[in-house]
Amino acid sequence: MLAIDATTLVMSLLWLLGAGVAATLGYVIYRLGNQIWAMIRQRRYDKANGQLAPPWRDTKVIAVVAQIAFAIVVVAVGWFLWGNFTTRTDRIGLELNFDFLDQPAGITIADNPLSPADTVSEALVAGFMNTIRAIIVGIPLSVLLGTLIGIARLSTNWLLSKAATAYVEFFRNIPPLVVIIFVWSGVYLTSFPRATESWRPLGGWLVLNNARFGFPSVVGLDNFVAFRWIILIALVAAVVVGVWRTNVHVKTGAAHHRILWGLGTFLAIAVVAYVVLGGPADFSKPLLSENGREFSGGIWMQMPYAALVSGLVLYTASHIAEIVRGSIQAVDTGQVEASEALALSSFQRYRFVILPQAMRIAFPPLINQFLNFSKNTSLALAIGFAETTSIIQNLNGQSLPAPQLTLLLMLMYLLLSLILSLIGNLINRRLQIVGR
């Protein structure tokens, strides 16, 4: 069922791409047609009034002719390249379809149930999900670290400021691939022991070695489904309570303490539900065999994944730090002076005055960093983490059609970029102050 769904998803993306290209061409033709019609009407008007200029001296005619010539050149070049491509594929007997998506992939993925008998579409979905996991964890960490480094660069503490500057200048001027490889081979592989000599701190609730990390996880027991729904309700209730406390603060000026109120509401509901349902969940301890090859229980994180996320976070945070620093400096000095006149502490100045205004300035360029992070995940190919690009590379080695696989790879990154752009633009619109 997964293979059918994945194939349908891929074909839907292709249809959406085709529809987008067709819509773009239609819009271009529509605009060009409007300009031609406007030019014709203007020349008719000029002719009726005896002011008709020669075509080679009419700027509107020149502009329309130049656009038509450019469009003809683009179509001709595209037609020539497509003709060469189809001629070559016909000569080597390559079929330009996507029927191969239902064929066996012939590859495996570490710490993944995918087998060589599973389809190509299932392998693509597995790689795409690994890419998403890196993005979901890496982008928030990059923003957090970058914000702290950016603030540290403006610190009056000389040592802290210079250390932050050194961090930014070091990581910002090194290619991200080098950073990832350094974190992978120079930090994780050398700093942690082999699997047979794993560290087991906290009584074995953590397992650390140079192959993977093991963490405790939650395991569902009886009534776990109901408990999950109650947890979701508790989250909604916590948000509602936080909004209520905010409204109280706005109307009365009383301290809102929305985080404490929301967290207390969530914990109260969760604890009561856990007791009433008779312990619907328990913790699972990560277990590793003595030979270091068999592991079970808990949550296991591959070392290549940790190296990829860590390397990209270190690299991206150096760029975000500069964006945050510049945005803080762009805040009106009168705002900072007013906060100092109110005797606010440094933390309160940044929390309530500086950062809210700086983030409105910083967020548009931050969106570009989010997109760069998502595309830089393709560098995991160098350390063996099975994300989208690595999967496509392995599938190319299985005698599968490279043009279609490359197109699918581009579509996947295009989809990620469009989703991140959409989310970023929605947040940016929410942050902007509505003018009057």
Short mmCIF file of C-alpha atoms in Angstrom, two decimals:
data_model
loop_
_atom_site.label_atom_id
_atom_site.label_comp_id
_atom_site.label_asym_id
_atom_site.label_seq_id
_atom_site.Cartn_x
_atom_site.Cartn_y
_atom_site.Cartn_z
CA MET A 1 0.00 0.00 0.00
CA LEU A 2 2.88 2.33 0.76
CA ALA A 3 4.35 1.77 -2.70
CA ILE A 4 1.04 2.68 -4.38
CA ASP A 5 0.66 5.79 -2.26
CA ALA A 6 4.25 6.85 -2.84
CA THR A 7 3.94 6.34 -6.60
CA THR A 8 0.72 8.32 -6.64
CA LEU A 9 2.43 11.08 -4.69
CA VAL A 10 5.36 11.22 -7.12
CA MET A 11 3.07 11.32 -10.14
CA SER A 12 0.99 14.02 -8.48
CA LEU A 13 4.13 16.11 -7.99
CA LEU A 14 4.97 15.66 -11.67
CA TRP A 15 1.48 16.71 -12.69
CA LEU A 16 1.70 19.74 -10.40
CA LEU A 17 5.06 20.65 -11.96
CA GLY A 18 3.58 20.36 -15.44
CA ALA A 19 0.56 22.40 -14.42
CA GLY A 20 2.83 25.07 -12.92
CA VAL A 21 4.93 25.27 -16.08
CA ALA A 22 1.78 25.44 -18.24
CA ALA A 23 0.26 28.14 -16.04
CA THR A 24 3.48 30.16 -16.18
CA LEU A 25 3.65 29.92 -19.97
CA GLY A 26 -0.01 30.85 -20.21
CA TYR A 27 0.54 33.90 -18.02
CA VAL A 28 3.57 34.98 -20.07
CA ILE A 29 1.60 34.62 -23.31
CA TYR A 30 -1.31 36.54 -21.78
CA ARG A 31 0.90 39.43 -20.66
CA LEU A 32 2.72 39.53 -23.97
CA GLY A 33 -0.61 39.54 -25.81
CA ASN A 34 -1.80 42.46 -23.69
CA GLN A 35 1.34 44.42 -24.52
CA ILE A 36 0.94 43.71 -28.25
CA TRP A 37 -2.69 44.79 -28.19
CA ALA A 38 -1.81 47.95 -26.20
CA MET A 39 0.94 48.73 -28.73
CA ILE A 40 -1.47 48.31 -31.66
CA ARG A 41 -4.07 50.57 -30.08
CA GLN A 42 -1.45 53.20 -29.27
CA ARG A 43 -0.13 53.20 -32.84
CA ARG A 44 -3.67 53.47 -34.21
CA TYR A 45 -4.24 56.44 -31.95
CA ASP A 46 -0.96 58.07 -32.99
CA LYS A 47 -1.77 57.48 -36.65
CA ALA A 48 -5.18 59.09 -36.29
CA ASN A 49 -3.55 62.14 -34.74
CA GLY A 50 -0.71 62.29 -37.25
CA GLN A 51 1.94 61.43 -34.66
CA LEU A 52 2.85 57.93 -35.83
CA ALA A 53 6.59 57.28 -35.45
CA PRO A 54 8.55 54.71 -37.45
CA PRO A 55 8.54 51.27 -35.76
CA TRP A 56 12.29 51.34 -35.17
CA ARG A 57 11.88 54.55 -33.15
CA ASP A 58 8.83 53.48 -31.15
CA THR A 59 9.93 52.23 -27.71
CA LYS A 60 6.78 50.12 -27.29
CA VAL A 61 7.38 48.35 -30.60
CA ILE A 62 11.04 47.78 -29.73
CA ALA A 63 10.12 46.37 -26.30
CA VAL A 64 7.52 43.97 -27.74
CA VAL A 65 9.81 42.81 -30.55
CA ALA A 66 12.66 42.24 -28.08
CA GLN A 67 10.42 40.11 -25.82
CA ILE A 68 9.13 38.07 -28.76
CA ALA A 69 12.70 37.52 -30.00
CA PHE A 70 13.83 36.44 -26.54
CA ALA A 71 10.89 34.02 -26.23
CA ILE A 72 11.71 32.55 -29.66
CA VAL A 73 15.36 32.06 -28.66
CA VAL A 74 14.38 30.37 -25.37
CA VAL A 75 11.92 28.03 -27.13
CA ALA A 76 14.45 27.24 -29.86
CA VAL A 77 17.20 26.42 -27.35
CA GLY A 78 14.81 24.32 -25.28
CA TRP A 79 13.56 22.49 -28.37
CA PHE A 80 17.15 21.84 -29.50
CA LEU A 81 18.19 20.47 -26.10
CA TRP A 82 15.06 18.33 -25.81
CA GLY A 83 15.63 16.96 -29.32
CA ASN A 84 19.20 16.01 -28.45
CA PHE A 85 18.03 14.41 -25.21
CA THR A 86 15.29 12.30 -26.82
CA THR A 87 17.62 11.28 -29.65
CA ARG A 88 20.19 10.09 -27.15
CA THR A 89 17.66 8.22 -25.03
CA ASP A 90 16.20 6.52 -28.12
CA ARG A 91 19.68 5.48 -29.19
CA ILE A 92 20.47 3.82 -25.85
CA GLY A 93 16.94 2.45 -25.43
CA LEU A 94 16.03 4.46 -22.32
CA GLU A 95 12.29 4.74 -21.69
CA LEU A 96 11.10 8.11 -20.42
CA ASN A 97 8.46 6.95 -17.96
CA PHE A 98 8.14 6.28 -14.25
CA ASP A 99 7.12 2.63 -14.30
CA PHE A 100 10.35 1.80 -12.46
CA LEU A 101 8.89 3.25 -9.24
CA ASP A 102 7.14 -0.07 -8.58
CA GLN A 103 10.26 -2.15 -9.19
CA PRO A 104 12.39 -3.55 -6.33
CA ALA A 105 14.90 -0.97 -5.14
CA GLY A 106 17.65 -3.47 -4.36
CA ILE A 107 19.06 -1.35 -1.52
CA THR A 108 18.93 -1.25 2.26
CA ILE A 109 19.03 1.63 4.75
CA ALA A 110 20.71 1.45 8.13
CA ASP A 111 18.28 1.30 11.07
CA ASN A 112 15.35 1.12 8.64
CA PRO A 113 13.06 -1.85 7.89
CA LEU A 114 13.45 -1.23 4.13
CA SER A 115 14.60 -4.39 2.34
CA PRO A 116 15.99 -4.90 -1.19
CA ALA A 117 12.61 -6.32 -2.20
CA ASP A 118 10.79 -3.10 -1.36
CA THR A 119 9.96 -0.76 -4.21
CA VAL A 120 11.85 2.29 -5.47
CA SER A 121 9.03 4.57 -4.33
CA GLU A 122 9.31 3.21 -0.78
CA ALA A 123 13.06 3.87 -0.80
CA LEU A 124 12.44 7.43 -2.00
CA VAL A 125 9.91 8.02 0.75
CA ALA A 126 12.35 6.67 3.36
CA GLY A 127 15.11 9.01 2.17
CA PHE A 128 12.71 11.95 2.02
CA MET A 129 11.61 11.31 5.61
CA ASN A 130 15.24 11.24 6.76
CA THR A 131 15.75 14.62 5.13
CA ILE A 132 12.68 15.99 6.90
CA ARG A 133 13.95 14.65 10.25
CA ALA A 134 17.21 16.53 9.79
CA ILE A 135 15.36 19.74 8.89
CA ILE A 136 12.85 19.56 11.76
CA VAL A 137 15.62 19.20 14.34
CA GLY A 138 18.31 21.31 12.70
CA ILE A 139 16.50 24.53 11.84
CA PRO A 140 15.22 25.32 15.38
CA LEU A 141 18.66 24.51 16.84
CA SER A 142 20.32 26.76 14.25
CA VAL A 143 18.00 29.66 15.11
CA LEU A 144 18.56 29.18 18.84
CA LEU A 145 22.36 28.96 18.60
CA GLY A 146 22.59 31.71 16.01
CA THR A 147 20.49 34.07 18.14
CA LEU A 148 22.66 33.45 21.20
CA ILE A 149 25.87 33.97 19.20
CA GLY A 150 24.48 37.12 17.61
CA ILE A 151 23.62 38.56 21.02
CA ALA A 152 27.02 37.52 22.36
CA ARG A 153 28.76 39.45 19.58
CA LEU A 154 27.19 42.65 20.95
CA SER A 155 28.08 41.86 24.56
CA THR A 156 30.09 44.36 26.57
CA ASN A 157 32.10 41.43 27.93
CA TRP A 158 35.28 41.48 25.85
CA LEU A 159 36.01 37.76 26.11
CA LEU A 160 32.45 36.71 25.23
CA SER A 161 32.26 39.12 22.31
CA LYS A 162 35.61 38.00 20.84
CA ALA A 163 34.76 34.33 21.29
CA ALA A 164 31.48 34.83 19.42
CA THR A 165 33.30 36.75 16.68
CA ALA A 166 35.86 33.96 16.34
CA TYR A 167 33.06 31.40 16.07
CA VAL A 168 31.30 33.35 13.33
CA GLU A 169 34.45 34.04 11.32
CA PHE A 170 35.61 30.43 11.64
CA PHE A 171 32.46 28.56 10.60
CA ARG A 172 31.14 31.15 8.16
CA ASN A 173 34.26 30.95 6.02
CA ILE A 174 34.47 27.16 5.83
CA PRO A 175 32.41 25.14 3.32
CA PRO A 176 29.55 23.26 5.02
CA LEU A 177 30.80 19.96 3.61
CA VAL A 178 34.13 20.43 5.40
CA VAL A 179 32.32 21.26 8.65
CA ILE A 180 30.18 18.10 8.38
CA ILE A 181 33.16 15.87 7.65
CA PHE A 182 35.12 17.46 10.51
CA VAL A 183 32.29 16.87 12.98
CA TRP A 184 31.86 13.33 11.69
CA SER A 185 35.47 12.15 11.53
CA GLY A 186 37.22 14.57 13.84
CA VAL A 187 34.71 14.73 16.70
CA TYR A 188 32.21 11.90 16.85
CA LEU A 189 34.31 9.01 15.52
CA THR A 190 37.30 9.88 17.70
CA SER A 191 35.55 11.17 20.83
CA PHE A 192 33.20 8.24 21.40
CA PRO A 193 34.18 4.59 21.94
CA ARG A 194 33.41 1.65 19.70
CA ALA A 195 30.07 -0.11 20.04
CA THR A 196 31.60 -2.95 22.07
CA GLU A 197 32.92 -0.40 24.58
CA SER A 198 29.84 1.84 24.71
CA TRP A 199 29.36 4.34 27.48
CA ARG A 200 26.23 3.65 29.54
CA PRO A 201 25.70 6.65 31.87
CA LEU A 202 22.66 7.14 34.13
CA GLY A 203 22.44 3.46 34.90
CA GLY A 204 22.28 2.46 31.25
CA TRP A 205 19.44 4.80 30.32
CA LEU A 206 21.81 6.37 27.80
CA VAL A 207 24.00 4.40 25.39
CA LEU A 208 26.76 6.31 23.59
CA ASN A 209 29.24 5.03 21.01
CA ASN A 210 30.68 6.10 17.66
CA ALA A 211 27.98 4.25 15.71
CA ARG A 212 24.75 5.48 17.34
CA PHE A 213 23.22 7.04 20.43
CA GLY A 214 20.49 5.35 22.45
CA PHE A 215 17.90 7.29 24.48
CA PRO A 216 14.91 6.18 26.55
CA SER A 217 11.52 6.30 24.88
CA VAL A 218 7.87 6.06 25.85
CA VAL A 219 6.10 2.76 25.23
CA GLY A 220 2.34 2.56 25.09
CA LEU A 221 0.47 0.07 27.30
CA ASP A 222 -3.24 -0.40 27.89
CA ASN A 223 -5.38 2.72 27.25
CA PHE A 224 -2.44 4.42 25.52
CA VAL A 225 -4.60 5.60 22.59
CA ALA A 226 -6.97 7.37 24.96
CA PHE A 227 -4.01 8.82 26.86
CA ARG A 228 -2.58 10.30 23.65
CA TRP A 229 -5.88 12.02 22.91
CA ILE A 230 -5.98 13.43 26.42
CA ILE A 231 -2.41 14.73 26.01
CA LEU A 232 -3.52 16.49 22.83
CA ILE A 233 -6.44 18.03 24.70
CA ALA A 234 -4.05 19.08 27.48
CA LEU A 235 -1.86 20.88 24.94
CA VAL A 236 -4.87 22.74 23.57
CA ALA A 237 -5.97 23.63 27.11
CA ALA A 238 -2.47 24.94 27.90
CA VAL A 239 -2.57 27.19 24.84
CA VAL A 240 -6.03 28.47 25.78
CA VAL A 241 -4.87 29.23 29.32
CA GLY A 242 -1.80 31.03 27.95
CA VAL A 243 -4.00 33.19 25.72
CA TRP A 244 -6.30 33.93 28.65
CA ARG A 245 -3.39 35.03 30.85
CA THR A 246 -2.12 37.25 28.04
CA ASN A 247 -5.51 38.94 27.76
CA VAL A 248 -5.56 39.45 31.54
CA HIS A 249 -2.15 41.09 31.34
CA VAL A 250 -3.25 43.40 28.52
CA LYS A 251 -6.45 44.48 30.32
CA THR A 252 -5.20 44.78 33.91
CA GLY A 253 -1.42 45.03 33.66
CA ALA A 254 -0.99 42.09 36.04
CA ALA A 255 1.88 39.69 35.43
CA HIS A 256 0.69 37.07 32.97
CA HIS A 257 3.01 34.13 33.85
CA ARG A 258 1.46 32.39 30.83
CA ILE A 259 4.23 29.80 30.56
CA LEU A 260 3.82 28.73 34.20
CA TRP A 261 0.03 28.70 33.93
CA GLY A 262 0.08 26.78 30.64
CA LEU A 263 2.68 24.27 31.85
CA GLY A 264 0.80 23.76 35.10
CA THR A 265 -2.45 23.14 33.23
CA PHE A 266 -0.79 20.62 30.94
CA LEU A 267 0.93 18.74 33.77
CA ALA A 268 -2.23 18.66 35.90
CA ILE A 269 -4.32 17.15 33.11
CA ALA A 270 -1.57 14.71 32.10
CA VAL A 271 -0.91 13.47 35.64
CA VAL A 272 -4.61 13.02 36.43
CA ALA A 273 -5.15 11.14 33.15
CA TYR A 274 -2.13 8.93 33.80
CA VAL A 275 -3.43 7.96 37.25
CA VAL A 276 -7.04 7.46 36.17
CA LEU A 277 -6.07 5.30 33.18
CA GLY A 278 -3.86 3.10 35.35
CA GLY A 279 -0.45 3.93 33.89
CA PRO A 280 -1.06 3.75 30.13
CA ALA A 281 2.61 4.35 29.26
CA ASP A 282 6.06 3.41 30.47
CA PHE A 283 9.68 4.18 29.63
CA SER A 284 11.69 1.86 27.40
CA LYS A 285 15.40 1.50 28.15
CA PRO A 286 17.83 1.29 25.20
CA LEU A 287 19.56 -2.09 25.16
CA LEU A 288 22.73 -2.98 23.25
CA SER A 289 24.27 -6.44 22.97
CA GLU A 290 27.85 -7.09 24.04
CA ASN A 291 28.99 -7.44 20.43
CA GLY A 292 27.51 -4.01 19.65
CA ARG A 293 25.49 -5.24 16.68
CA GLU A 294 22.05 -5.88 18.14
CA PHE A 295 20.06 -3.08 19.75
CA SER A 296 16.49 -2.78 20.95
CA GLY A 297 14.24 -0.61 23.07
CA GLY A 298 14.47 3.17 23.42
CA ILE A 299 15.19 5.52 20.56
CA TRP A 300 18.37 5.08 18.52
CA MET A 301 20.03 7.86 16.56
CA GLN A 302 22.64 7.09 13.91
CA MET A 303 25.96 8.84 14.25
CA PRO A 304 25.87 10.09 10.61
CA TYR A 305 22.54 11.77 11.38
CA ALA A 306 23.99 13.42 14.47
CA ALA A 307 27.05 14.56 12.50
CA LEU A 308 24.92 15.97 9.68
CA VAL A 309 22.63 17.93 11.99
CA SER A 310 25.49 19.12 14.21
CA GLY A 311 27.63 20.24 11.28
CA LEU A 312 24.82 22.09 9.55
CA VAL A 313 23.71 23.70 12.81
CA LEU A 314 27.24 24.98 13.48
CA TYR A 315 27.55 26.31 9.93
CA THR A 316 24.07 27.82 9.58
CA ALA A 317 24.15 29.38 13.06
CA SER A 318 27.22 31.43 12.04
CA HIS A 319 25.19 33.08 9.27
CA ILE A 320 22.09 33.49 11.44
CA ALA A 321 24.25 35.15 14.12
CA GLU A 322 25.24 37.89 11.68
CA ILE A 323 21.61 38.40 10.65
CA VAL A 324 20.53 38.67 14.28
CA ARG A 325 23.41 41.01 15.13
CA GLY A 326 22.58 43.34 12.25
CA SER A 327 18.88 43.25 13.11
CA ILE A 328 19.54 44.15 16.74
CA GLN A 329 21.71 47.07 15.64
CA ALA A 330 18.90 48.20 13.32
CA VAL A 331 16.50 48.62 16.25
CA ASP A 332 16.01 52.30 17.02
CA THR A 333 18.38 53.43 19.76
CA GLY A 334 15.53 55.30 21.39
CA GLN A 335 13.87 51.97 22.16
CA VAL A 336 17.00 50.74 23.92
CA GLU A 337 17.40 53.99 25.84
CA ALA A 338 13.75 53.87 26.91
CA SER A 339 14.18 50.32 28.23
CA GLU A 340 17.26 51.42 30.16
CA ALA A 341 15.32 54.38 31.58
CA LEU A 342 12.73 51.92 32.88
CA ALA A 343 15.54 50.12 34.75
CA LEU A 344 14.99 46.87 32.88
CA SER A 345 17.68 44.25 33.23
CA SER A 346 19.70 43.12 30.23
CA PHE A 347 17.56 39.99 29.92
CA GLN A 348 14.33 42.02 30.12
CA ARG A 349 15.58 44.52 27.53
CA TYR A 350 16.28 41.75 25.04
CA ARG A 351 13.17 39.74 25.95
CA PHE A 352 10.57 42.51 25.86
CA VAL A 353 12.04 45.33 23.76
CA ILE A 354 14.97 44.46 21.50
CA LEU A 355 14.43 40.91 20.23
CA PRO A 356 10.71 41.30 19.34
CA GLN A 357 11.59 44.24 17.10
CA ALA A 358 14.82 42.70 15.79
CA MET A 359 13.07 39.49 14.74
CA ARG A 360 10.70 41.45 12.55
CA ILE A 361 13.76 42.69 10.68
CA ALA A 362 15.66 39.40 10.77
CA PHE A 363 12.98 36.94 9.72
CA PRO A 364 12.92 37.57 5.92
CA PRO A 365 16.67 36.79 5.54
CA LEU A 366 16.27 33.92 8.00
CA ILE A 367 13.91 32.24 5.54
CA ASN A 368 16.80 32.06 3.07
CA GLN A 369 18.91 30.34 5.71
CA PHE A 370 16.13 27.80 6.27
CA LEU A 371 16.13 27.03 2.56
CA ASN A 372 19.92 26.75 2.53
CA PHE A 373 19.77 24.33 5.46
CA SER A 374 17.27 22.09 3.66
CA LYS A 375 19.39 22.00 0.50
CA ASN A 376 22.64 21.47 2.40
CA THR A 377 21.25 18.23 3.83
CA SER A 378 22.25 16.71 0.47
CA LEU A 379 25.86 16.87 1.73
CA ALA A 380 25.05 13.87 3.95
CA LEU A 381 26.07 11.83 0.91
CA ALA A 382 29.68 12.32 2.05
CA ILE A 383 29.19 10.63 5.43
CA GLY A 384 26.80 7.85 4.46
CA PHE A 385 23.53 9.13 5.90
CA ALA A 386 20.63 7.84 3.80
CA GLU A 387 18.79 11.07 3.01
CA THR A 388 17.19 11.92 -0.34
CA THR A 389 20.35 12.53 -2.37
CA SER A 390 22.09 9.44 -0.98
CA ILE A 391 19.10 7.26 -1.84
CA ILE A 392 18.97 8.64 -5.39
CA GLN A 393 22.71 8.01 -5.77
CA ASN A 394 22.31 4.40 -4.60
CA LEU A 395 19.35 3.87 -6.93
CA ASN A 396 21.44 5.13 -9.84
CA GLY A 397 23.80 2.28 -9.10
CA GLN A 398 20.95 -0.21 -9.55
CA SER A 399 20.70 0.47 -13.32
CA LEU A 400 17.62 2.66 -12.87
CA PRO A 401 17.02 5.62 -15.23
CA ALA A 402 19.14 8.54 -14.05
CA PRO A 403 17.18 11.36 -15.80
CA GLN A 404 13.91 10.49 -14.05
CA LEU A 405 15.64 9.96 -10.71
CA THR A 406 17.39 13.32 -11.00
CA LEU A 407 14.09 14.99 -11.85
CA LEU A 408 12.48 13.40 -8.80
CA LEU A 409 15.39 14.58 -6.65
CA MET A 410 14.90 18.16 -7.86
CA LEU A 411 11.15 17.91 -7.28
CA MET A 412 11.65 16.74 -3.70
CA TYR A 413 13.94 19.65 -2.85
CA LEU A 414 11.59 22.01 -4.67
CA LEU A 415 8.71 20.71 -2.56
CA LEU A 416 10.69 21.20 0.66
CA SER A 417 11.71 24.72 -0.36
CA LEU A 418 8.14 25.68 -1.25
CA ILE A 419 6.82 24.35 2.06
CA LEU A 420 9.50 26.15 4.09
CA SER A 421 8.90 29.35 2.11
CA LEU A 422 5.17 29.12 2.71
CA ILE A 423 5.58 28.59 6.45
CA GLY A 424 8.22 31.31 6.67
CA ASN A 425 6.10 33.83 4.77
CA LEU A 426 3.10 33.11 6.96
CA ILE A 427 5.17 33.67 10.09
CA ASN A 428 6.73 36.80 8.61
CA ARG A 429 3.29 38.19 7.79
CA ARG A 430 2.24 37.52 11.36
CA LEU A 431 5.30 39.33 12.71
CA GLN A 432 4.88 42.46 10.61
CA ILE A 433 3.24 45.52 12.09
CA VAL A 434 0.10 46.51 10.19
CA GLY A 435 0.44 50.09 9.02
CA ARG A 436 -2.35 52.62 9.25
#
